[in-house]
Amino acid sequence: ADVAVRADSIQDSRCPLDANCIWAGQAKVKLHLSKDADSTSVGLILEPGASKDPAKRKDSTNVTLAGSAYKVILREVTPYPSRATEGQPQTAVVQVTKL
């Protein structure tokens, strides 16, 4: 069975495309992952200009479910904030790879 992924919450404070901001902001996603009877929750963060050092990045983590290890990467949160997309539901794009 594959890993089931559910976004429990998305908090997006990224600077809108049509605004000037002092802080670039970030998108935080809380995910619930499950496989068979095993489950876990993780929080991942997308930050514009994030560190290139994989150890310091907050957009990925490793989890173990049902005895197997997986890498979980938050690829994007869409739509990117702007006046045109205000109020639209957001979607998290997540990649899960078996290690």
PDB file of N, CA and C in Angstrom:
ATOM      1  N   ALA A   1       0.844  -1.194   0.000  1.00  0.00           N
ATOM      2  CA  ALA A   1       0.000   0.000   0.000  1.00  0.00           C
ATOM      3  C   ALA A   1       0.882   1.249   0.000  1.00  0.00           C
ATOM      4  N   ASP A   2       0.430   2.275  -0.676  1.00  0.00           N
ATOM      5  CA  ASP A   2       1.171   3.525  -0.735  1.00  0.00           C
ATOM      6  C   ASP A   2       0.918   4.353   0.524  1.00  0.00           C
ATOM      7  N   VAL A   3       1.737   5.390   0.671  1.00  0.00           N
ATOM      8  CA  VAL A   3       1.575   6.313   1.783  1.00  0.00           C
ATOM      9  C   VAL A   3       0.438   7.291   1.455  1.00  0.00           C
ATOM     10  N   ALA A   4      -0.498   7.448   2.381  1.00  0.00           N
ATOM     11  CA  ALA A   4      -1.574   8.429   2.219  1.00  0.00           C
ATOM     12  C   ALA A   4      -1.122   9.736   2.855  1.00  0.00           C
ATOM     13  N   VAL A   5      -1.322  10.847   2.152  1.00  0.00           N
ATOM     14  CA  VAL A   5      -0.902  12.161   2.642  1.00  0.00           C
ATOM     15  C   VAL A   5      -2.125  13.068   2.721  1.00  0.00           C
ATOM     16  N   ARG A   6      -2.290  13.719   3.873  1.00  0.00           N
ATOM     17  CA  ARG A   6      -3.391  14.663   4.061  1.00  0.00           C
ATOM     18  C   ARG A   6      -2.808  15.967   4.607  1.00  0.00           C
ATOM     19  N   ALA A   7      -3.171  17.095   4.011  1.00  0.00           N
ATOM     20  CA  ALA A   7      -2.759  18.397   4.540  1.00  0.00           C
ATOM     21  C   ALA A   7      -3.765  18.798   5.612  1.00  0.00           C
ATOM     22  N   ASP A   8      -3.303  18.876   6.864  1.00  0.00           N
ATOM     23  CA  ASP A   8      -4.186  19.278   7.959  1.00  0.00           C
ATOM     24  C   ASP A   8      -4.340  20.793   8.025  1.00  0.00           C
ATOM     25  N   SER A   9      -3.281  21.522   7.672  1.00  0.00           N
ATOM     26  CA  SER A   9      -3.381  22.980   7.682  1.00  0.00           C
ATOM     27  C   SER A   9      -2.342  23.582   6.753  1.00  0.00           C
ATOM     28  N   ILE A  10      -2.690  24.741   6.175  1.00  0.00           N
ATOM     29  CA  ILE A  10      -1.764  25.517   5.350  1.00  0.00           C
ATOM     30  C   ILE A  10      -1.835  26.955   5.843  1.00  0.00           C
ATOM     31  N   GLN A  11      -0.694  27.501   6.256  1.00  0.00           N
ATOM     32  CA  GLN A  11      -0.599  28.896   6.668  1.00  0.00           C
ATOM     33  C   GLN A  11       0.388  29.573   5.727  1.00  0.00           C
ATOM     34  N   ASP A  12      -0.085  30.554   4.970  1.00  0.00           N
ATOM     35  CA  ASP A  12       0.756  31.174   3.941  1.00  0.00           C
ATOM     36  C   ASP A  12       0.931  32.660   4.225  1.00  0.00           C
ATOM     37  N   SER A  13       2.147  33.039   4.601  1.00  0.00           N
ATOM     38  CA  SER A  13       2.441  34.451   4.853  1.00  0.00           C
ATOM     39  C   SER A  13       3.423  34.997   3.822  1.00  0.00           C
ATOM     40  N   ARG A  14       3.563  34.285   2.669  1.00  0.00           N
ATOM     41  CA  ARG A  14       4.493  34.751   1.635  1.00  0.00           C
ATOM     42  C   ARG A  14       4.038  36.093   1.084  1.00  0.00           C
ATOM     43  N   CYS A  15       4.998  36.933   0.739  1.00  0.00           N
ATOM     44  CA  CYS A  15       4.704  38.253   0.202  1.00  0.00           C
ATOM     45  C   CYS A  15       3.941  38.107  -1.112  1.00  0.00           C
ATOM     46  N   PRO A  16       2.753  38.731  -1.230  1.00  0.00           N
ATOM     47  CA  PRO A  16       1.993  38.630  -2.483  1.00  0.00           C
ATOM     48  C   PRO A  16       2.789  39.144  -3.679  1.00  0.00           C
ATOM     49  N   LEU A  17       2.522  38.561  -4.842  1.00  0.00           N
ATOM     50  CA  LEU A  17       3.238  38.930  -6.072  1.00  0.00           C
ATOM     51  C   LEU A  17       3.105  40.415  -6.384  1.00  0.00           C
ATOM     52  N   ASP A  18       1.956  41.007  -6.033  1.00  0.00           N
ATOM     53  CA  ASP A  18       1.706  42.396  -6.392  1.00  0.00           C
ATOM     54  C   ASP A  18       1.892  43.349  -5.209  1.00  0.00           C
ATOM     55  N   ALA A  19       2.794  43.002  -4.279  1.00  0.00           N
ATOM     56  CA  ALA A  19       3.052  43.846  -3.114  1.00  0.00           C
ATOM     57  C   ALA A  19       4.552  43.942  -2.859  1.00  0.00           C
ATOM     58  N   ASN A  20       4.944  44.974  -2.144  1.00  0.00           N
ATOM     59  CA  ASN A  20       6.331  45.107  -1.688  1.00  0.00           C
ATOM     60  C   ASN A  20       6.340  44.797  -0.202  1.00  0.00           C
ATOM     61  N   CYS A  21       7.182  43.845   0.205  1.00  0.00           N
ATOM     62  CA  CYS A  21       7.221  43.414   1.597  1.00  0.00           C
ATOM     63  C   CYS A  21       8.640  43.514   2.128  1.00  0.00           C
ATOM     64  N   ILE A  22       8.737  43.762   3.426  1.00  0.00           N
ATOM     65  CA  ILE A  22      10.046  43.785   4.082  1.00  0.00           C
ATOM     66  C   ILE A  22      10.521  42.348   4.293  1.00  0.00           C
ATOM     67  N   TRP A  23       9.571  41.443   4.553  1.00  0.00           N
ATOM     68  CA  TRP A  23       9.877  40.037   4.834  1.00  0.00           C
ATOM     69  C   TRP A  23       9.279  39.175   3.731  1.00  0.00           C
ATOM     70  N   ALA A  24      10.061  38.230   3.225  1.00  0.00           N
ATOM     71  CA  ALA A  24       9.579  37.375   2.126  1.00  0.00           C
ATOM     72  C   ALA A  24       8.441  36.461   2.560  1.00  0.00           C
ATOM     73  N   GLY A  25       8.385  36.147   3.863  1.00  0.00           N
ATOM     74  CA  GLY A  25       7.322  35.285   4.375  1.00  0.00           C
ATOM     75  C   GLY A  25       7.611  33.812   4.140  1.00  0.00           C
ATOM     76  N   GLN A  26       6.638  32.994   4.478  1.00  0.00           N
ATOM     77  CA  GLN A  26       6.807  31.548   4.339  1.00  0.00           C
ATOM     78  C   GLN A  26       5.446  30.878   4.255  1.00  0.00           C
ATOM     79  N   ALA A  27       5.461  29.653   3.754  1.00  0.00           N
ATOM     80  CA  ALA A  27       4.252  28.834   3.719  1.00  0.00           C
ATOM     81  C   ALA A  27       4.501  27.627   4.613  1.00  0.00           C
ATOM     82  N   LYS A  28       3.660  27.456   5.638  1.00  0.00           N
ATOM     83  CA  LYS A  28       3.781  26.330   6.575  1.00  0.00           C
ATOM     84  C   LYS A  28       2.660  25.341   6.294  1.00  0.00           C
ATOM     85  N   VAL A  29       3.027  24.074   6.191  1.00  0.00           N
ATOM     86  CA  VAL A  29       2.024  23.031   5.946  1.00  0.00           C
ATOM     87  C   VAL A  29       2.188  21.934   6.994  1.00  0.00           C
ATOM     88  N   LYS A  30       1.078  21.578   7.644  1.00  0.00           N
ATOM     89  CA  LYS A  30       1.086  20.446   8.565  1.00  0.00           C
ATOM     90  C   LYS A  30       0.490  19.264   7.825  1.00  0.00           C
ATOM     91  N   LEU A  31       1.258  18.177   7.736  1.00  0.00           N
ATOM     92  CA  LEU A  31       0.831  16.993   6.995  1.00  0.00           C
ATOM     93  C   LEU A  31       0.616  15.815   7.924  1.00  0.00           C
ATOM     94  N   HIS A  32      -0.366  14.997   7.578  1.00  0.00           N
ATOM     95  CA  HIS A  32      -0.610  13.725   8.261  1.00  0.00           C
ATOM     96  C   HIS A  32      -0.315  12.634   7.238  1.00  0.00           C
ATOM     97  N   LEU A  33       0.647  11.762   7.558  1.00  0.00           N
ATOM     98  CA  LEU A  33       1.017  10.677   6.645  1.00  0.00           C
ATOM     99  C   LEU A  33       0.652   9.350   7.281  1.00  0.00           C
ATOM    100  N   SER A  34       0.110   8.436   6.479  1.00  0.00           N
ATOM    101  CA  SER A  34      -0.246   7.127   7.029  1.00  0.00           C
ATOM    102  C   SER A  34       0.001   6.023   6.010  1.00  0.00           C
ATOM    103  N   LYS A  35       0.364   4.878   6.547  1.00  0.00           N
ATOM    104  CA  LYS A  35       0.529   3.669   5.739  1.00  0.00           C
ATOM    105  C   LYS A  35       0.116   2.489   6.608  1.00  0.00           C
ATOM    106  N   ASP A  36      -0.803   1.690   6.114  1.00  0.00           N
ATOM    107  CA  ASP A  36      -1.362   0.587   6.891  1.00  0.00           C
ATOM    108  C   ASP A  36      -1.919   1.151   8.206  1.00  0.00           C
ATOM    109  N   ALA A  37      -1.494   0.601   9.363  1.00  0.00           N
ATOM    110  CA  ALA A  37      -2.018   1.080  10.650  1.00  0.00           C
ATOM    111  C   ALA A  37      -1.109   2.143  11.271  1.00  0.00           C
ATOM    112  N   ASP A  38      -0.012   2.503  10.589  1.00  0.00           N
ATOM    113  CA  ASP A  38       0.978   3.430  11.128  1.00  0.00           C
ATOM    114  C   ASP A  38       0.716   4.837  10.578  1.00  0.00           C
ATOM    115  N   SER A  39       0.906   5.855  11.436  1.00  0.00           N
ATOM    116  CA  SER A  39       0.738   7.231  10.953  1.00  0.00           C
ATOM    117  C   SER A  39       1.620   8.184  11.736  1.00  0.00           C
ATOM    118  N   THR A  40       1.885   9.344  11.154  1.00  0.00           N
ATOM    119  CA  THR A  40       2.679  10.381  11.806  1.00  0.00           C
ATOM    120  C   THR A  40       2.290  11.736  11.228  1.00  0.00           C
ATOM    121  N   SER A  41       2.595  12.789  11.963  1.00  0.00           N
ATOM    122  CA  SER A  41       2.359  14.156  11.483  1.00  0.00           C
ATOM    123  C   SER A  41       3.681  14.889  11.403  1.00  0.00           C
ATOM    124  N   VAL A  42       3.834  15.714  10.374  1.00  0.00           N
ATOM    125  CA  VAL A  42       5.046  16.511  10.206  1.00  0.00           C
ATOM    126  C   VAL A  42       4.651  17.929   9.791  1.00  0.00           C
ATOM    127  N   GLY A  43       5.502  18.875  10.125  1.00  0.00           N
ATOM    128  CA  GLY A  43       5.320  20.252   9.695  1.00  0.00           C
ATOM    129  C   GLY A  43       6.468  20.644   8.782  1.00  0.00           C
ATOM    130  N   LEU A  44       6.154  21.133   7.596  1.00  0.00           N
ATOM    131  CA  LEU A  44       7.179  21.554   6.645  1.00  0.00           C
ATOM    132  C   LEU A  44       6.963  23.016   6.285  1.00  0.00           C
ATOM    133  N   ILE A  45       8.061  23.711   5.935  1.00  0.00           N
ATOM    134  CA  ILE A  45       7.999  25.142   5.653  1.00  0.00           C
ATOM    135  C   ILE A  45       8.710  25.450   4.348  1.00  0.00           C
ATOM    136  N   LEU A  46       8.027  26.174   3.471  1.00  0.00           N
ATOM    137  CA  LEU A  46       8.639  26.708   2.244  1.00  0.00           C
ATOM    138  C   LEU A  46       9.047  28.143   2.533  1.00  0.00           C
ATOM    139  N   GLU A  47      10.316  28.451   2.313  1.00  0.00           N
ATOM    140  CA  GLU A  47      10.811  29.806   2.526  1.00  0.00           C
ATOM    141  C   GLU A  47      11.506  30.287   1.266  1.00  0.00           C
ATOM    142  N   PRO A  48      11.077  31.416   0.710  1.00  0.00           N
ATOM    143  CA  PRO A  48      11.811  31.970  -0.435  1.00  0.00           C
ATOM    144  C   PRO A  48      13.254  32.248  -0.019  1.00  0.00           C
ATOM    145  N   GLY A  49      14.198  31.901  -0.889  1.00  0.00           N
ATOM    146  CA  GLY A  49      15.607  32.123  -0.579  1.00  0.00           C
ATOM    147  C   GLY A  49      16.119  31.215   0.523  1.00  0.00           C
ATOM    148  N   ALA A  50      15.528  30.021   0.666  1.00  0.00           N
ATOM    149  CA  ALA A  50      15.939  29.085   1.725  1.00  0.00           C
ATOM    150  C   ALA A  50      17.382  28.637   1.513  1.00  0.00           C
ATOM    151  N   SER A  51      17.991  28.203   2.587  1.00  0.00           N
ATOM    152  CA  SER A  51      19.375  27.729   2.558  1.00  0.00           C
ATOM    153  C   SER A  51      19.533  26.585   1.554  1.00  0.00           C
ATOM    154  N   LYS A  52      20.648  26.566   0.856  1.00  0.00           N
ATOM    155  CA  LYS A  52      20.926  25.461  -0.077  1.00  0.00           C
ATOM    156  C   LYS A  52      21.466  24.241   0.675  1.00  0.00           C
ATOM    157  N   ASP A  53      21.821  24.419   1.943  1.00  0.00           N
ATOM    158  CA  ASP A  53      22.333  23.320   2.771  1.00  0.00           C
ATOM    159  C   ASP A  53      21.167  22.411   3.160  1.00  0.00           C
ATOM    160  N   PRO A  54      21.149  21.157   2.676  1.00  0.00           N
ATOM    161  CA  PRO A  54      20.013  20.264   2.960  1.00  0.00           C
ATOM    162  C   PRO A  54      19.737  20.087   4.454  1.00  0.00           C
ATOM    163  N   ALA A  55      20.774  20.164   5.297  1.00  0.00           N
ATOM    164  CA  ALA A  55      20.586  19.970   6.735  1.00  0.00           C
ATOM    165  C   ALA A  55      19.806  21.120   7.367  1.00  0.00           C
ATOM    166  N   LYS A  56      19.803  22.286   6.727  1.00  0.00           N
ATOM    167  CA  LYS A  56      19.131  23.457   7.297  1.00  0.00           C
ATOM    168  C   LYS A  56      17.773  23.736   6.657  1.00  0.00           C
ATOM    169  N   ARG A  57      17.455  22.993   5.628  1.00  0.00           N
ATOM    170  CA  ARG A  57      16.184  23.242   4.932  1.00  0.00           C
ATOM    171  C   ARG A  57      15.015  22.737   5.772  1.00  0.00           C
ATOM    172  N   LYS A  58      13.903  23.479   5.720  1.00  0.00           N
ATOM    173  CA  LYS A  58      12.724  23.127   6.499  1.00  0.00           C
ATOM    174  C   LYS A  58      11.613  22.566   5.618  1.00  0.00           C
ATOM    175  N   ASP A  59      11.917  22.391   4.302  1.00  0.00           N
ATOM    176  CA  ASP A  59      10.873  21.928   3.377  1.00  0.00           C
ATOM    177  C   ASP A  59      10.897  20.420   3.161  1.00  0.00           C
ATOM    178  N   SER A  60      11.758  19.702   3.915  1.00  0.00           N
ATOM    179  CA  SER A  60      11.793  18.247   3.761  1.00  0.00           C
ATOM    180  C   SER A  60      12.161  17.583   5.082  1.00  0.00           C
ATOM    181  N   THR A  61      11.774  16.312   5.203  1.00  0.00           N
ATOM    182  CA  THR A  61      12.091  15.535   6.393  1.00  0.00           C
ATOM    183  C   THR A  61      12.015  14.056   6.037  1.00  0.00           C
ATOM    184  N   ASN A  62      12.561  13.218   6.892  1.00  0.00           N
ATOM    185  CA  ASN A  62      12.456  11.773   6.711  1.00  0.00           C
ATOM    186  C   ASN A  62      11.493  11.218   7.759  1.00  0.00           C
ATOM    187  N   VAL A  63      10.668  10.261   7.359  1.00  0.00           N
ATOM    188  CA  VAL A  63       9.745   9.605   8.284  1.00  0.00           C
ATOM    189  C   VAL A  63       9.834   8.096   8.080  1.00  0.00           C
ATOM    190  N   THR A  64       9.462   7.360   9.116  1.00  0.00           N
ATOM    191  CA  THR A  64       9.374   5.902   9.014  1.00  0.00           C
ATOM    192  C   THR A  64       7.926   5.501   9.248  1.00  0.00           C
ATOM    193  N   LEU A  65       7.375   4.766   8.288  1.00  0.00           N
ATOM    194  CA  LEU A  65       5.993   4.287   8.386  1.00  0.00           C
ATOM    195  C   LEU A  65       5.959   2.803   8.048  1.00  0.00           C
ATOM    196  N   ALA A  66       5.329   2.033   8.914  1.00  0.00           N
ATOM    197  CA  ALA A  66       5.169   0.585   8.697  1.00  0.00           C
ATOM    198  C   ALA A  66       6.507  -0.070   8.362  1.00  0.00           C
ATOM    199  N   GLY A  67       7.570   0.371   9.063  1.00  0.00           N
ATOM    200  CA  GLY A  67       8.886  -0.242   8.907  1.00  0.00           C
ATOM    201  C   GLY A  67       9.686   0.217   7.703  1.00  0.00           C
ATOM    202  N   SER A  68       9.173   1.141   6.906  1.00  0.00           N
ATOM    203  CA  SER A  68       9.903   1.660   5.743  1.00  0.00           C
ATOM    204  C   SER A  68      10.184   3.148   5.932  1.00  0.00           C
ATOM    205  N   ALA A  69      11.357   3.593   5.420  1.00  0.00           N
ATOM    206  CA  ALA A  69      11.742   4.996   5.531  1.00  0.00           C
ATOM    207  C   ALA A  69      11.361   5.743   4.256  1.00  0.00           C
ATOM    208  N   TYR A  70      10.894   6.974   4.431  1.00  0.00           N
ATOM    209  CA  TYR A  70      10.487   7.814   3.306  1.00  0.00           C
ATOM    210  C   TYR A  70      11.043   9.222   3.481  1.00  0.00           C
ATOM    211  N   LYS A  71      11.337   9.870   2.368  1.00  0.00           N
ATOM    212  CA  LYS A  71      11.683  11.287   2.372  1.00  0.00           C
ATOM    213  C   LYS A  71      10.440  12.032   1.909  1.00  0.00           C
ATOM    214  N   VAL A  72      10.058  13.074   2.663  1.00  0.00           N
ATOM    215  CA  VAL A  72       8.881  13.871   2.361  1.00  0.00           C
ATOM    216  C   VAL A  72       9.351  15.287   2.035  1.00  0.00           C
ATOM    217  N   ILE A  73       9.000  15.780   0.845  1.00  0.00           N
ATOM    218  CA  ILE A  73       9.423  17.110   0.414  1.00  0.00           C
ATOM    219  C   ILE A  73       8.189  17.936   0.057  1.00  0.00           C
ATOM    220  N   LEU A  74       8.098  19.140   0.635  1.00  0.00           N
ATOM    221  CA  LEU A  74       7.048  20.088   0.270  1.00  0.00           C
ATOM    222  C   LEU A  74       7.552  20.859  -0.947  1.00  0.00           C
ATOM    223  N   ARG A  75       6.966  20.601  -2.109  1.00  0.00           N
ATOM    224  CA  ARG A  75       7.434  21.186  -3.368  1.00  0.00           C
ATOM    225  C   ARG A  75       6.886  22.591  -3.599  1.00  0.00           C
ATOM    226  N   GLU A  76       5.588  22.781  -3.360  1.00  0.00           N
ATOM    227  CA  GLU A  76       5.011  24.106  -3.542  1.00  0.00           C
ATOM    228  C   GLU A  76       3.655  24.184  -2.870  1.00  0.00           C
ATOM    229  N   VAL A  77       3.242  25.415  -2.631  1.00  0.00           N
ATOM    230  CA  VAL A  77       1.890  25.698  -2.153  1.00  0.00           C
ATOM    231  C   VAL A  77       1.283  26.633  -3.195  1.00  0.00           C
ATOM    232  N   THR A  78       0.146  26.220  -3.766  1.00  0.00           N
ATOM    233  CA  THR A  78      -0.479  27.020  -4.819  1.00  0.00           C
ATOM    234  C   THR A  78      -1.909  27.377  -4.439  1.00  0.00           C
ATOM    235  N   PRO A  79      -2.484  28.460  -4.918  1.00  0.00           N
ATOM    236  CA  PRO A  79      -1.795  29.448  -5.738  1.00  0.00           C
ATOM    237  C   PRO A  79      -0.886  30.336  -4.888  1.00  0.00           C
ATOM    238  N   TYR A  80       0.128  30.944  -5.522  1.00  0.00           N
ATOM    239  CA  TYR A  80       1.000  31.880  -4.817  1.00  0.00           C
ATOM    240  C   TYR A  80       0.160  33.114  -4.476  1.00  0.00           C
ATOM    241  N   PRO A  81       0.328  33.686  -3.270  1.00  0.00           N
ATOM    242  CA  PRO A  81      -0.524  34.814  -2.870  1.00  0.00           C
ATOM    243  C   PRO A  81      -0.446  36.010  -3.830  1.00  0.00           C
ATOM    244  N   SER A  82      -1.609  36.554  -4.140  1.00  0.00           N
ATOM    245  CA  SER A  82      -1.725  37.809  -4.894  1.00  0.00           C
ATOM    246  C   SER A  82      -3.154  38.306  -4.713  1.00  0.00           C
ATOM    247  N   ARG A  83      -3.426  39.532  -5.113  1.00  0.00           N
ATOM    248  CA  ARG A  83      -4.798  40.043  -5.002  1.00  0.00           C
ATOM    249  C   ARG A  83      -5.752  39.175  -5.832  1.00  0.00           C
ATOM    250  N   ALA A  84      -5.279  38.715  -6.973  1.00  0.00           N
ATOM    251  CA  ALA A  84      -6.129  37.933  -7.881  1.00  0.00           C
ATOM    252  C   ALA A  84      -6.523  36.581  -7.284  1.00  0.00           C
ATOM    253  N   THR A  85      -5.670  36.016  -6.417  1.00  0.00           N
ATOM    254  CA  THR A  85      -5.954  34.680  -5.875  1.00  0.00           C
ATOM    255  C   THR A  85      -6.483  34.729  -4.446  1.00  0.00           C
ATOM    256  N   GLU A  86      -6.720  35.910  -3.906  1.00  0.00           N
ATOM    257  CA  GLU A  86      -7.185  36.048  -2.525  1.00  0.00           C
ATOM    258  C   GLU A  86      -8.472  35.272  -2.309  1.00  0.00           C
ATOM    259  N   GLY A  87      -8.506  34.481  -1.245  1.00  0.00           N
ATOM    260  CA  GLY A  87      -9.703  33.724  -0.914  1.00  0.00           C
ATOM    261  C   GLY A  87      -9.815  32.382  -1.619  1.00  0.00           C
ATOM    262  N   GLN A  88      -8.924  32.102  -2.563  1.00  0.00           N
ATOM    263  CA  GLN A  88      -8.980  30.801  -3.250  1.00  0.00           C
ATOM    264  C   GLN A  88      -8.394  29.722  -2.338  1.00  0.00           C
ATOM    265  N   PRO A  89      -8.938  28.502  -2.405  1.00  0.00           N
ATOM    266  CA  PRO A  89      -8.374  27.423  -1.602  1.00  0.00           C
ATOM    267  C   PRO A  89      -6.945  27.115  -2.042  1.00  0.00           C
ATOM    268  N   GLN A  90      -6.117  26.756  -1.071  1.00  0.00           N
ATOM    269  CA  GLN A  90      -4.722  26.466  -1.381  1.00  0.00           C
ATOM    270  C   GLN A  90      -4.470  24.964  -1.381  1.00  0.00           C
ATOM    271  N   THR A  91      -3.495  24.570  -2.170  1.00  0.00           N
ATOM    272  CA  THR A  91      -3.110  23.175  -2.315  1.00  0.00           C
ATOM    273  C   THR A  91      -1.620  23.034  -2.051  1.00  0.00           C
ATOM    274  N   ALA A  92      -1.251  22.002  -1.307  1.00  0.00           N
ATOM    275  CA  ALA A  92       0.166  21.695  -1.072  1.00  0.00           C
ATOM    276  C   ALA A  92       0.582  20.564  -2.021  1.00  0.00           C
ATOM    277  N   VAL A  93       1.707  20.757  -2.702  1.00  0.00           N
ATOM    278  CA  VAL A  93       2.258  19.726  -3.571  1.00  0.00           C
ATOM    279  C   VAL A  93       3.401  19.052  -2.814  1.00  0.00           C
ATOM    280  N   VAL A  94       3.223  17.746  -2.536  1.00  0.00           N
ATOM    281  CA  VAL A  94       4.150  17.006  -1.690  1.00  0.00           C
ATOM    282  C   VAL A  94       4.705  15.809  -2.456  1.00  0.00           C
ATOM    283  N   GLN A  95       6.013  15.599  -2.323  1.00  0.00           N
ATOM    284  CA  GLN A  95       6.664  14.431  -2.936  1.00  0.00           C
ATOM    285  C   GLN A  95       7.092  13.481  -1.831  1.00  0.00           C
ATOM    286  N   VAL A  96       6.695  12.210  -1.932  1.00  0.00           N
ATOM    287  CA  VAL A  96       7.090  11.177  -0.975  1.00  0.00           C
ATOM    288  C   VAL A  96       7.872  10.114  -1.717  1.00  0.00           C
ATOM    289  N   THR A  97       9.117   9.885  -1.284  1.00  0.00           N
ATOM    290  CA  THR A  97       9.993   8.916  -1.944  1.00  0.00           C
ATOM    291  C   THR A  97      10.455   7.878  -0.936  1.00  0.00           C
ATOM    292  N   LYS A  98      10.343   6.606  -1.310  1.00  0.00           N
ATOM    293  CA  LYS A  98      10.829   5.533  -0.428  1.00  0.00           C
ATOM    294  C   LYS A  98      12.355   5.536  -0.445  1.00  0.00           C
ATOM    295  N   LEU A  99      12.972   5.471   0.749  1.00  0.00           N
ATOM    296  CA  LEU A  99      14.440   5.479   0.846  1.00  0.00           C
ATOM    297  C   LEU A  99      14.998   4.063   0.849  1.00  0.00           C
TER     298      LEU A  99
END
